[in-house]
Amino acid sequence: MEPQFSFGVIADVQYADNDNCYNFSQTNMRYYRNALPSLRNAVDHWMKDKRNISFVVQLGDVIDGCNTKNGGKAESWRVLSLVMDELDQFPGPVHHLIGNHELYNFTRDELCESKLFSVVNGFMSTQNYNCAREDDSRKKFYYHFSPFEGYRFVIMDSYDVAMLGWGEDCSVTQQSREILTSVNFNKELNSPVGLKGNDRRFVEFNGAIGERQRQWLKEVLQSAENDNEKVMIFGHIPFYPHKKDQMCLLWDYELVLEILHKFSCVVATFAGHLHRTRYTLDANIHHICIPAVVETPPGSDAFGTIDVYANRIILNGHGSVESEEFIYRQNVLAQEVAVGSVATKKELADHSI
Ligand code: ZN
């Protein structure tokens, strides 16, 4: 049976003209130069795919933070242009998410002038695009669109409240530092040393959806629920704690999950950042984490093509992305959800992120 529509996903390309080296915890090799041909291979595949691949979601960290160390801002722009040249080969829209590595390379103002700011990608003039509210001077990277009748896709900004990207003088940076330092007592705030369980998420390379974006998300989900749409949500940082990986997690994940659980329209979330395949079924929501391109050795792949059907999605994995079928569980009423599976929201509420 033909899918209703299909789209591509790819995560953590992290391209840099840099020698291979191990990640911070010395467990995984990063193949920086191979990331570009690997991205090219994904785009080629989507273009030749017999199915019509309507669009691609790039889940963030498309270039690596080490570019600034290699050659300053000029190198960041050069490398971004190489990556975008590859993605520009794809004839449809590419939806970009903001990851921590974008914010190591660029300020938010600079990102707004780049091709990573979806508003300048051209396709935003279509009726399907609904820009985030314009009543705030802070630049927004979150928006929603309908790729097909009956579906709503939500692109989230995992760093709307974060230490990264806003600049030292910005109140968001100061607020974020207060959040972090109230939990993380390390001098190096990227270190989780001393933090236990899900508290390990309080590190500088993570961030929060934040209050204004959560309010916006609530409105989008309410509207989707009223219109009987199915919703898929995309963020760079995972939305749900995996028992094996508690560090790569939104600071305010509990408050975000509380919102998602109020609506039965949400069928899945997609994230990167973790660099591994991870999956959790939480109530009626499939939480899917896509592994990183940069940690895929030459000769292998790391991308997915998702077929969307009326009752399920099929992730067709390539290389390190595993293939899987996810059946919608909307028949599970939101009220019957085991809310107990979500930890107390007190901690984050106290920080009023
Ligand atoms: Zn990341």
XYZ file of N, CA and C and ligand atoms in Angstrom, residues 12 14 61 99-101 159 236 273 275, ligand 1:
31
model
N 22.581 15.319 13.310
C 23.964 15.491 13.787
C 25.000 15.161 12.710
N 27.285 17.318 11.741
C 28.488 17.839 12.431
C 29.726 17.859 11.549
N 22.606 20.429 14.603
C 24.049 20.165 14.642
C 24.552 19.770 13.251
N 20.651 23.209 16.817
C 21.324 22.398 17.820
C 22.388 23.210 18.540
N 22.991 22.638 19.553
C 24.038 23.343 20.288
C 25.215 23.712 19.387
N 25.539 22.859 18.411
C 26.700 23.158 17.568
C 26.457 24.352 16.637
N 16.621 25.262 22.296
C 17.528 26.204 22.978
C 16.897 27.583 23.121
N 15.810 19.134 18.584
C 17.185 18.609 18.588
C 17.422 17.741 19.828
N 20.906 14.677 18.774
C 21.699 15.119 19.919
C 22.367 13.986 20.694
N 23.140 10.986 19.501
C 24.034 10.263 18.583
C 23.778 8.759 18.542
Zn 23.571 18.399 19.868
